[in-house]
Short mmCIF file of C-alpha atoms and ligand atoms in Angstrom, two decimals:
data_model
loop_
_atom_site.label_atom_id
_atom_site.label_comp_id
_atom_site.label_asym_id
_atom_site.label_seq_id
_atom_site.Cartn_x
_atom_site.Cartn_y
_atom_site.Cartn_z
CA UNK A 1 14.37 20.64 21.46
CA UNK A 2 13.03 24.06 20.91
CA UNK A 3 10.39 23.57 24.80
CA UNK A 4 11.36 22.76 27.87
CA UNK A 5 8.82 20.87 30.11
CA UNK A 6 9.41 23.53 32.13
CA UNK A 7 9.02 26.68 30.12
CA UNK A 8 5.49 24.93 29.12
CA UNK A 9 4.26 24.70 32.67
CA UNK A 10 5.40 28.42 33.71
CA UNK A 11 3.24 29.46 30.80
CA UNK A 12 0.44 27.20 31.32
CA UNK A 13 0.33 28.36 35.26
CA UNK A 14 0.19 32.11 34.00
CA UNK A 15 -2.32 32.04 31.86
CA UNK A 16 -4.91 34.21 32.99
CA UNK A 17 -8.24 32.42 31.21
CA UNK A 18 -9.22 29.90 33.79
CA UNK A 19 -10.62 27.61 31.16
CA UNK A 20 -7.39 27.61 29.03
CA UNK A 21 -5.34 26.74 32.05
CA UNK A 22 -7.37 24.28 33.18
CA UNK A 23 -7.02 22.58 29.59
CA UNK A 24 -3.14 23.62 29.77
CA UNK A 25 -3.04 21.29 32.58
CA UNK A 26 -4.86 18.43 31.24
CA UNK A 27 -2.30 18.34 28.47
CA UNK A 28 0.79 18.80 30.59
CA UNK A 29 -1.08 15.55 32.80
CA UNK A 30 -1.33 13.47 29.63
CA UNK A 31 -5.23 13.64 29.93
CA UNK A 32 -7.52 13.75 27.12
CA UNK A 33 -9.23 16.92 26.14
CA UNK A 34 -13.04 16.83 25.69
CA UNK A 35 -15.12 18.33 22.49
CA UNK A 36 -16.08 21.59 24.60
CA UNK A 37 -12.06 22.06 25.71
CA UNK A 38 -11.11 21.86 21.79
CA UNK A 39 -13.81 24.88 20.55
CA UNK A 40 -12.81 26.69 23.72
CA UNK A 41 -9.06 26.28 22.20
CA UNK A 42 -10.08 27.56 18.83
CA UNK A 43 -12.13 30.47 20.20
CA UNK A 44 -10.02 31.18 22.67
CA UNK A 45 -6.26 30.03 22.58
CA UNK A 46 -3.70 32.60 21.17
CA UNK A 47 -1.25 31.36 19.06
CA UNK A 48 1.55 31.62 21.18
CA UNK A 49 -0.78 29.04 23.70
CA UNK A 50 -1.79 26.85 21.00
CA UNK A 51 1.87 26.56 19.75
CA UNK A 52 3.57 25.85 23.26
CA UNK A 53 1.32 23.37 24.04
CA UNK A 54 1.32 21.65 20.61
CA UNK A 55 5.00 21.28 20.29
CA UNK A 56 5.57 20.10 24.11
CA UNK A 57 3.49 17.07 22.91
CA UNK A 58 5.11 16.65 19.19
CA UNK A 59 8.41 16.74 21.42
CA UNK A 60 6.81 14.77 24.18
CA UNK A 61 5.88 12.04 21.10
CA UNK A 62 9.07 12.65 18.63
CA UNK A 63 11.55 14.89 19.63
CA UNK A 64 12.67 17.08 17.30
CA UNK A 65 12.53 14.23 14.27
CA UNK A 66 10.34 15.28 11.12
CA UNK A 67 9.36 12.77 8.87
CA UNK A 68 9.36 12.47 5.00
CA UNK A 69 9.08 9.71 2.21
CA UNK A 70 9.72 9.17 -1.22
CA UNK A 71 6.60 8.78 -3.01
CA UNK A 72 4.90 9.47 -6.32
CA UNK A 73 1.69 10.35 -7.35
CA UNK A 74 -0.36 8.38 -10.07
CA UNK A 75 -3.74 10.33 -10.87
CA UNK A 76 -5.48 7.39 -12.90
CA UNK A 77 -8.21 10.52 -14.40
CA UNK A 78 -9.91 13.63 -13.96
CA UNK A 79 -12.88 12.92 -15.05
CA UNK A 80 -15.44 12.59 -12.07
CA UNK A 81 -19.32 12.06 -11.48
CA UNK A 82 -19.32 13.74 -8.27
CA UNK A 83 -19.63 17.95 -8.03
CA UNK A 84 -17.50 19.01 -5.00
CA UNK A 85 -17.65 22.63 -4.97
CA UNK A 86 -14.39 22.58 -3.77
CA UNK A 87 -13.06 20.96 -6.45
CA UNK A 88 -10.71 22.41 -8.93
CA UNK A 89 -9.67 19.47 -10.79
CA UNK A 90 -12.35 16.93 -11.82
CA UNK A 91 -13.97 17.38 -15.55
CA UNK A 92 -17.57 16.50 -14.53
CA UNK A 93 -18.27 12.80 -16.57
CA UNK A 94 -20.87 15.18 -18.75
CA UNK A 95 -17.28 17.32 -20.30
CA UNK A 96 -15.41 13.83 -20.30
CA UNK A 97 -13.38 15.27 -23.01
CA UNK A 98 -11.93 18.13 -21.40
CA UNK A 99 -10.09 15.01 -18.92
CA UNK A 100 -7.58 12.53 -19.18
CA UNK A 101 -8.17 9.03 -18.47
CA UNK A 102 -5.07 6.57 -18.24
CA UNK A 103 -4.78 3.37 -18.97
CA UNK A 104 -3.39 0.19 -17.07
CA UNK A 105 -0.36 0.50 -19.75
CA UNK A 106 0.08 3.99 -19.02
CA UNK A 107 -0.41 3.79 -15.24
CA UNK A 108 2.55 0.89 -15.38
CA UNK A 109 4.99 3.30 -17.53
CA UNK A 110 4.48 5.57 -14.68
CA UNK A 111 5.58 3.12 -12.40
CA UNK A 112 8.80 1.81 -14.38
CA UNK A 113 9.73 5.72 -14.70
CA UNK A 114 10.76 5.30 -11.17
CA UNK A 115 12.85 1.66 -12.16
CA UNK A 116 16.08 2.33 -10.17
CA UNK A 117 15.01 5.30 -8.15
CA UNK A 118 14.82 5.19 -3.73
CA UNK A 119 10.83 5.84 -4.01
CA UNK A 120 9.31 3.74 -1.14
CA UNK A 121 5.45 4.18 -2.37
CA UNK A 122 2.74 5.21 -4.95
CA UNK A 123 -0.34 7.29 -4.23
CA UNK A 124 -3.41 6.71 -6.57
CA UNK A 125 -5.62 9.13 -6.49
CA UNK A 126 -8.19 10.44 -8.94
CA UNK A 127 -12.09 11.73 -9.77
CA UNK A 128 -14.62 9.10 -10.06
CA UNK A 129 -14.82 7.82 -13.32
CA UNK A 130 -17.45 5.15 -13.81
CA UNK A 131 -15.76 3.63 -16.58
CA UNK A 132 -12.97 2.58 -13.93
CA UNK A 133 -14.07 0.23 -12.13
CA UNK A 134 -13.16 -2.30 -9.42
CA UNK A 135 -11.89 -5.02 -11.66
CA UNK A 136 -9.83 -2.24 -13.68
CA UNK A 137 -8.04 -1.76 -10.17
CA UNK A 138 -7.58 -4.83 -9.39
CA UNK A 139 -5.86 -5.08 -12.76
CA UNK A 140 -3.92 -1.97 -12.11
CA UNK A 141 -2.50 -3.20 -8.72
CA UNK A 142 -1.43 -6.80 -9.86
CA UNK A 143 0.49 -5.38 -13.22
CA UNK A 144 2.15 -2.93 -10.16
CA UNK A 145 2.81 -5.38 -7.86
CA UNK A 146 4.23 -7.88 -10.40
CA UNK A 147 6.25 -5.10 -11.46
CA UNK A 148 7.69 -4.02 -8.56
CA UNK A 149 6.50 -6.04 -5.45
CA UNK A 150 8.19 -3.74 -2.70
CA UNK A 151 6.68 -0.54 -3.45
CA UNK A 152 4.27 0.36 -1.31
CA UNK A 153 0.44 0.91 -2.53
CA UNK A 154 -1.63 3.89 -1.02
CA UNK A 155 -4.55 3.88 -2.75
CA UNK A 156 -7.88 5.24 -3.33
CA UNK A 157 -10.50 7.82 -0.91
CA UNK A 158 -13.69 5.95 0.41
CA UNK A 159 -15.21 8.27 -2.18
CA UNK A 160 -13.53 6.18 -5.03
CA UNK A 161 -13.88 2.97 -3.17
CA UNK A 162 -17.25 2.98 -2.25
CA UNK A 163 -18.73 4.09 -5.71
CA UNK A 164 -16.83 0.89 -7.06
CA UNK A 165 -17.73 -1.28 -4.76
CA UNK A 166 -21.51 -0.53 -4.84
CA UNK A 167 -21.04 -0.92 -8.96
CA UNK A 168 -19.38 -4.12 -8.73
CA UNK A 169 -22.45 -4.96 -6.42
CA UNK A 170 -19.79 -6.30 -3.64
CA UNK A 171 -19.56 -5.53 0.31
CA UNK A 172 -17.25 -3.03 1.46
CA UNK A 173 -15.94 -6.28 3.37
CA UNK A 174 -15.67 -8.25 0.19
CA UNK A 175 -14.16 -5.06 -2.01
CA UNK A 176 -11.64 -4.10 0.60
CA UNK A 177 -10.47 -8.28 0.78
CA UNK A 178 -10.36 -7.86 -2.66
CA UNK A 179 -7.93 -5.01 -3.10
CA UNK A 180 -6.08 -5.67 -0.27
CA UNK A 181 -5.35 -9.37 -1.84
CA UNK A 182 -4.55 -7.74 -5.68
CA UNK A 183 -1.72 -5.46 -3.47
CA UNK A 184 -3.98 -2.55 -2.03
CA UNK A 185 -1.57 -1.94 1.04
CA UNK A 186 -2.96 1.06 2.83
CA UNK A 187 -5.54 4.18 2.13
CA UNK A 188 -4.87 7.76 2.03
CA UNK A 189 -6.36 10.32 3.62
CA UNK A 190 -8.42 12.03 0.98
CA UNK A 191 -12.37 12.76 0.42
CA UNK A 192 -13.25 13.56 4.21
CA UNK A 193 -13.68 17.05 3.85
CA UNK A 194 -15.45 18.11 7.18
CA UNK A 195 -18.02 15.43 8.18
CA UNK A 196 -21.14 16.90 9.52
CA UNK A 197 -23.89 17.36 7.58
CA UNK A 198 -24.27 20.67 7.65
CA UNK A 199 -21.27 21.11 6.06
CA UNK A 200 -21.05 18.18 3.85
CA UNK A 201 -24.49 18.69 2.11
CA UNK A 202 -23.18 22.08 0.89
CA UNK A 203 -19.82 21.52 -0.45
CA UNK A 204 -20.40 17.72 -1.49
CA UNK A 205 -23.51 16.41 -0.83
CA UNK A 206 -23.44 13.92 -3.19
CA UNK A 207 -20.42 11.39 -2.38
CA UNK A 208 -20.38 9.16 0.54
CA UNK A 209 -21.21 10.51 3.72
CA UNK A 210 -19.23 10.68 6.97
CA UNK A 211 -20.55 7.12 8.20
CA UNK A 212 -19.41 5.70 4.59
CA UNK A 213 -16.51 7.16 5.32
CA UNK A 214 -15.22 5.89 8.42
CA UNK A 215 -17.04 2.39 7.84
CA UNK A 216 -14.38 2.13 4.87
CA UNK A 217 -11.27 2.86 6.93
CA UNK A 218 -12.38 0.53 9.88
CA UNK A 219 -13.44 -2.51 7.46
CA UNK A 220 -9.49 -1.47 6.09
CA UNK A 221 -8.17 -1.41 9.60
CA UNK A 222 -9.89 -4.90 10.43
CA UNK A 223 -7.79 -6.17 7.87
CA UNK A 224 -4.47 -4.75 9.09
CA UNK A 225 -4.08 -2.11 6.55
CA UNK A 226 -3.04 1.39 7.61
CA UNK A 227 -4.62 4.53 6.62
CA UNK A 228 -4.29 8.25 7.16
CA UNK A 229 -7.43 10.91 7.51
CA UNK A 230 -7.47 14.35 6.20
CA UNK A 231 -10.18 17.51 6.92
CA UNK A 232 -10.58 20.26 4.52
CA UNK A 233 -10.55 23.31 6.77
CA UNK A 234 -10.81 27.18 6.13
CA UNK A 235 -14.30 27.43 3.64
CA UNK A 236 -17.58 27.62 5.54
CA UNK A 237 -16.97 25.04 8.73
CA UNK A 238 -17.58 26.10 12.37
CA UNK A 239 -15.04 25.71 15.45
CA UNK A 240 -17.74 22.91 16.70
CA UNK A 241 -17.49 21.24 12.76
CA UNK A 242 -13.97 21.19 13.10
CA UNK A 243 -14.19 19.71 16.47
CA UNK A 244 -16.58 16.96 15.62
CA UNK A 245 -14.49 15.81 12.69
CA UNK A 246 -11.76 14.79 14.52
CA UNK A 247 -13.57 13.67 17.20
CA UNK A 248 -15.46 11.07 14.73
CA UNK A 249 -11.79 9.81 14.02
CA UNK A 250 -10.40 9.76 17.29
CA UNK A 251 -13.19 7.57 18.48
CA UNK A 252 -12.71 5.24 15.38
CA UNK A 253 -8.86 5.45 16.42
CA UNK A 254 -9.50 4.21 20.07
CA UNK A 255 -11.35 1.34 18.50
CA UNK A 256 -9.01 0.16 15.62
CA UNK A 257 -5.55 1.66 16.16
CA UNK A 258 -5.21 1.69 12.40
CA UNK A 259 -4.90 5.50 11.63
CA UNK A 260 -0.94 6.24 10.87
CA UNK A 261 -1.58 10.33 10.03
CA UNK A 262 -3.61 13.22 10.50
CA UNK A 263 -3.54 15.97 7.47
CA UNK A 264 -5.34 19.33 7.97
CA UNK A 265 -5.31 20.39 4.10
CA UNK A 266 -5.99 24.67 4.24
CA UNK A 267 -9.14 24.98 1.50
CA UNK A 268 -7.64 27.13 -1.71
CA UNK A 269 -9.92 28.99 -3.78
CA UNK A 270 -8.80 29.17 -7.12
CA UNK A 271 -11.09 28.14 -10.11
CA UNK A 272 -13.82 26.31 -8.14
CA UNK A 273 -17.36 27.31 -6.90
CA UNK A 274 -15.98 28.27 -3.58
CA UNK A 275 -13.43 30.28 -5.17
CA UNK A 276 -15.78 33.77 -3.19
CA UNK A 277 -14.83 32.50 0.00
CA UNK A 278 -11.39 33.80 1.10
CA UNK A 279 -8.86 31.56 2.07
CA UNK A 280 -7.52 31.53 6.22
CA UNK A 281 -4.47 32.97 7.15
CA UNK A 282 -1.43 31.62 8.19
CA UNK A 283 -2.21 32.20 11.87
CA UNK A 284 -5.49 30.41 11.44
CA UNK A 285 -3.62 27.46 9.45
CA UNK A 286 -0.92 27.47 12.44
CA UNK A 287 -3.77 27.19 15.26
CA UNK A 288 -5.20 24.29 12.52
CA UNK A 289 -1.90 22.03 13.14
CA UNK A 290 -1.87 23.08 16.61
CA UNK A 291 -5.50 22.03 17.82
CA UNK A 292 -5.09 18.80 15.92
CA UNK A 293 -2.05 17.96 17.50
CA UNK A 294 -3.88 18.42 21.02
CA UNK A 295 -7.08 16.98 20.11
CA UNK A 296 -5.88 13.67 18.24
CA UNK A 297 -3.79 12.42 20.98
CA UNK A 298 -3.79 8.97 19.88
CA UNK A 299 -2.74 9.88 16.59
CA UNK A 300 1.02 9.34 15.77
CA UNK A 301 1.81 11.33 13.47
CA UNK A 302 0.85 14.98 12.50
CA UNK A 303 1.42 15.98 8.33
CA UNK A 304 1.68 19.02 6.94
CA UNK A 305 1.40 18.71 2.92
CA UNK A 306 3.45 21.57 1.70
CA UNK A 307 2.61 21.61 -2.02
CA UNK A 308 -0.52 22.65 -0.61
CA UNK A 309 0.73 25.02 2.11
CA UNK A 310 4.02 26.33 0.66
CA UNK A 311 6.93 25.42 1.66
CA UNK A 312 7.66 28.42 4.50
CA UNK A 313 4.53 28.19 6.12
CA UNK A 314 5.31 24.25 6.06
CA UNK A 315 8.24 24.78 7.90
CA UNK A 316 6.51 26.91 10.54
CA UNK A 317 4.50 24.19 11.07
CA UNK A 318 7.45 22.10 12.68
CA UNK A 319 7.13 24.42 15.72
CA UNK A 320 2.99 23.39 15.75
CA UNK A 321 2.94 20.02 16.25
CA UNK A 322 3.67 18.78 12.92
CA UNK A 323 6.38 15.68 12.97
CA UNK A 324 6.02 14.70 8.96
CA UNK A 325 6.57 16.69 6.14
CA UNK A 326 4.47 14.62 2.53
CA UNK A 327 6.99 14.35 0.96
CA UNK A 328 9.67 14.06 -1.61
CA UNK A 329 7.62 14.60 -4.80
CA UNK A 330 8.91 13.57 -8.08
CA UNK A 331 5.69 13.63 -10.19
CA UNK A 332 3.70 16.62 -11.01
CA UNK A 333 0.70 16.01 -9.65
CA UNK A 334 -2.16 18.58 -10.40
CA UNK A 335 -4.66 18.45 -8.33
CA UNK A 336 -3.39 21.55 -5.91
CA UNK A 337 -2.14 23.30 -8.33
CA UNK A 338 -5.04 24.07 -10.11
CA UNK A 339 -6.79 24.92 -6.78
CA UNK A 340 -4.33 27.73 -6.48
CA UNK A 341 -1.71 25.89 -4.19
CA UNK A 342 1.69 27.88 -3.46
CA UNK A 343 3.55 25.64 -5.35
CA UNK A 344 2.72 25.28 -9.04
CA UNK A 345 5.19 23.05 -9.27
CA UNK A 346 5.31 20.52 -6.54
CA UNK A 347 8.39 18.99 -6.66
CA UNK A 348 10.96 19.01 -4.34
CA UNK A 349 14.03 16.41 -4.31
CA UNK A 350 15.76 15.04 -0.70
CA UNK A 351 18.50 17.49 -0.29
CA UNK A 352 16.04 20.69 -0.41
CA UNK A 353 13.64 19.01 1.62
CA UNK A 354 16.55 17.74 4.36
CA UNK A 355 17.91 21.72 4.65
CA UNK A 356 14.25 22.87 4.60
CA UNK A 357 13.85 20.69 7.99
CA UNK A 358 17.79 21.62 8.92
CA UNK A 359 16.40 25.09 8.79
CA UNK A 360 14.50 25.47 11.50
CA UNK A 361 16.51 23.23 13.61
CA UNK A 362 14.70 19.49 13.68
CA UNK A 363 15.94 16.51 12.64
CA UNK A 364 15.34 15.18 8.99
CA UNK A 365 14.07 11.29 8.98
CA UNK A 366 13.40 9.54 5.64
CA UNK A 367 10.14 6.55 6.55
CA UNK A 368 8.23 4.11 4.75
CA UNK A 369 4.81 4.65 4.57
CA UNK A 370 4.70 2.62 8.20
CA UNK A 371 6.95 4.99 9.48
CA UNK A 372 10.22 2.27 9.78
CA UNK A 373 13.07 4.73 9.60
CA UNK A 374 14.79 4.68 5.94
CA UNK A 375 17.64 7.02 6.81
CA UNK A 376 18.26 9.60 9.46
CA UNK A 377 20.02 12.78 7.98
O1 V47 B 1 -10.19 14.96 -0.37
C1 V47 B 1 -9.62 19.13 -3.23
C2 V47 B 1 -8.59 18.03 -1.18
C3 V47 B 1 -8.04 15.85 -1.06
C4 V47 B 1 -9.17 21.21 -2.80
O2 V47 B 1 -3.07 10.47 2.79
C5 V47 B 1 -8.57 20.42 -1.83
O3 V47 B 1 -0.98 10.93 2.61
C6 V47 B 1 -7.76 22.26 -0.77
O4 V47 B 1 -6.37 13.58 0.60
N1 V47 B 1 -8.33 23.11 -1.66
C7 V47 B 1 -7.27 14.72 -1.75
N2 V47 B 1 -7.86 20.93 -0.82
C8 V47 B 1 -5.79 14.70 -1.37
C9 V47 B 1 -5.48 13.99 -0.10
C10 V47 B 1 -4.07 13.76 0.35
C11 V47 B 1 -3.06 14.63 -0.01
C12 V47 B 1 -1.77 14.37 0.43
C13 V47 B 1 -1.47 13.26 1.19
C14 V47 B 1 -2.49 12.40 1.55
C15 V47 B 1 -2.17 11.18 2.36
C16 V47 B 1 -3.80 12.64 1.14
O5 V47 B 1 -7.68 17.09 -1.65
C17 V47 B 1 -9.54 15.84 -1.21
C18 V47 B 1 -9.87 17.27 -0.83
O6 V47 B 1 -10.04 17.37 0.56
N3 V47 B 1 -8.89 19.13 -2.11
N4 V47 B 1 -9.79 20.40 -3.68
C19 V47 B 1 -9.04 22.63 -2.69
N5 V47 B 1 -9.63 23.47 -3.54
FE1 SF4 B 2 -14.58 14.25 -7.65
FE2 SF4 B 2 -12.81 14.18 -5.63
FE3 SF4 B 2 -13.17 16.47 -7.05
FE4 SF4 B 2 -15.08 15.59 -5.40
S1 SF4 B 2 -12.98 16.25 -4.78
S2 SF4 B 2 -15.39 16.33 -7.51
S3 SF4 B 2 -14.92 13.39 -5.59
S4 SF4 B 2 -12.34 14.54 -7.85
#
């Protein structure tokens, strides 16, 4: 382990800012930090601070072991009938031809491309395409499930699921059952974004709002599936936006227990309507990671995506209170790279991904989505 308990405390009890010691302290004392303590850590905390304190609790929680999985990515279509100006990669319904749309047959060839390979789960993700609806999905994760019953099923943003479920005129309660019983087995992170209002009605205003959000993930909870939460950071969001986002999901945490992951994705700029905003530095990402860690204490699990993020500044994350690195890649997906991500190709097999953790000294540990240790390298 890179901190000492010790080496924390000296620097917490030298601090000169009374306010960052006193929220040094709370931390080292296992005590929650409140909404004001996390803007005064953004405004305030160097990056040295931020870092110390972060990695004494990803030690405190893991030690030095950094997750990854084997996963691969199915993006069922482009084509979407929302207008994120974030986006890069949906073909608005209106250009449908400029998309792709798959099929259930080519979704399932997807799947058997990975016959005989260690992958341990699919991600669906995609734009909103109203010809895809809940009954299509339902298909789609029976013909994957007879298939290939163990592979885990991570599937679908509120944004996706709550469009379908209001077409097939269904509760989110009845939907979720639904899914969940046609092999739905837990629910990325995706379509969060930064949930205030403020925010939210100028960079998406027209797909489900924070409320929808969160109602989705705690019907999913209630049902014993696991789920992860993102926030799209670094565009036009405040310290106190930031702040309120993940305090909307720690509160949902203490009530349902069901969040696995937390994943700060940095906002790229490439080819979208955003694309005049410039994109935060690395020490701004860094302090990202860092507050997240010491806000979202009863989170598990910290990930940095590194398709998104490159793979250096992933690894600097380790030392930030990151404990999961998403993941060993196989597919091309293409949503970040047409946002401008550092990799344009995000593919990365076990053995690069094993020395890129080696690297900087933590410990390499292959999961399943529920974090049961696979193999420890
Ligand atoms: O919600 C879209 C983001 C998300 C841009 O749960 C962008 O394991 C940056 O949520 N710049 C979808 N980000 C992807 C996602 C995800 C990824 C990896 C792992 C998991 C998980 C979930 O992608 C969207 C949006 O926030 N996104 N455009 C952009 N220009
Ligand atoms: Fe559609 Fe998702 Fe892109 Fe928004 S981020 S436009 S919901 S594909």
């Amino acid at each position: 382990m890179t901190t000492t308990i010790n080496d924390t405390e000296a620097l917490v009890a030298s601090v000169k800012d009374a306010d960052l010691q006193r929220i040094g302290t709370k931390i080292l004392n296992d005590e929650r930090i409140s909404f004001d303590d996390g803007v005064i850590l953004f405004e305030r905390g160097s990056l040295a601070y931020l870092g110390a304190l972060a990695n004494y609790v990803r030690e405190k929680k893991h030690g030095d072991k950094t997750y990854f999985n084997r996963n691969f990515h199915i993006e069922p279509t482009n084509v979407c009938v929302f207008s994120c100006k974030f986006c890069s990669y949906s073909r608005l319904y209106a250009h449908k031809e400029e998309g792709w749309e798959l099929s259930i047959d080519q979704m399932l060839d997807i799947v058997k491309s990975y016959d005989g390979k260690p992958v341990t789960e699919v991600h669906i993700v995609g734009g909103v395409h109203p010809k895809m609806t809940l009954s299509f999905f339902i298909d789609l994760l029976k013909a994957i499930k007879a298939h290939r019953p163990e592979l885990h099923i991570k599937g679908f943003t509120p944004v996706e699921l709550d469009y379908m479920f209001r077409k097939a005129k269904v509760s989110t309660e009845e939907g979720m059952q639904l899914a969940h019983e046609a092999g739905l087995d837990s629910l990325p992170g995706g379509g969060a974004e930064i949930f205030h209002p403020e925010v939210r009605k100028e960079i998406c205003e027209d797909k489900v709002d924070a409320e929808g959000w969160l109602h989705i993930h705690k019907v999913a909870h209630n049902l014993g599936m696991h789920s992860n939460a993102t926030m799209l950071y670094g565009h036009i969001e405040s310290f106190a936006h930031r702040i309120d986002h993940m305090d909307r999901l720690r509160k949902l945490q203490d009530e349902t227990g069901g969040f696995n992951t937390f994943i700060p994705l940095k906002f790229r700029n490439k080819d979208n309507d955003m694309s005049h905003i410039p994109e935060s530095t690395t020490i701004e990402d860094m302090k990202v990671y860092a507050v997240a860690r010491l806000y979202l204490d009863n989170f598990p699990h910290i990930k940095a995506y590194w398709p998104m993020l490159g793979r250096k500044n992933a690894q600097l994350t380790l030392s930030f209170g990151v404990n999961d690195i998403d993941g060993t890649i196989d597919d091309t997906t293409k949503i970040y790279s047409m946002a401008g991500s550092e990799e344009q190709s995000p593919t990365m097999n076990t053995e690069q991904l094993v020395s890129l953790i080696k690297q900087v000294k933590r410990q390499p540990v292959e999961r399943d989505t529920l974090y049961n240790e696979i193999n420890v390298f």
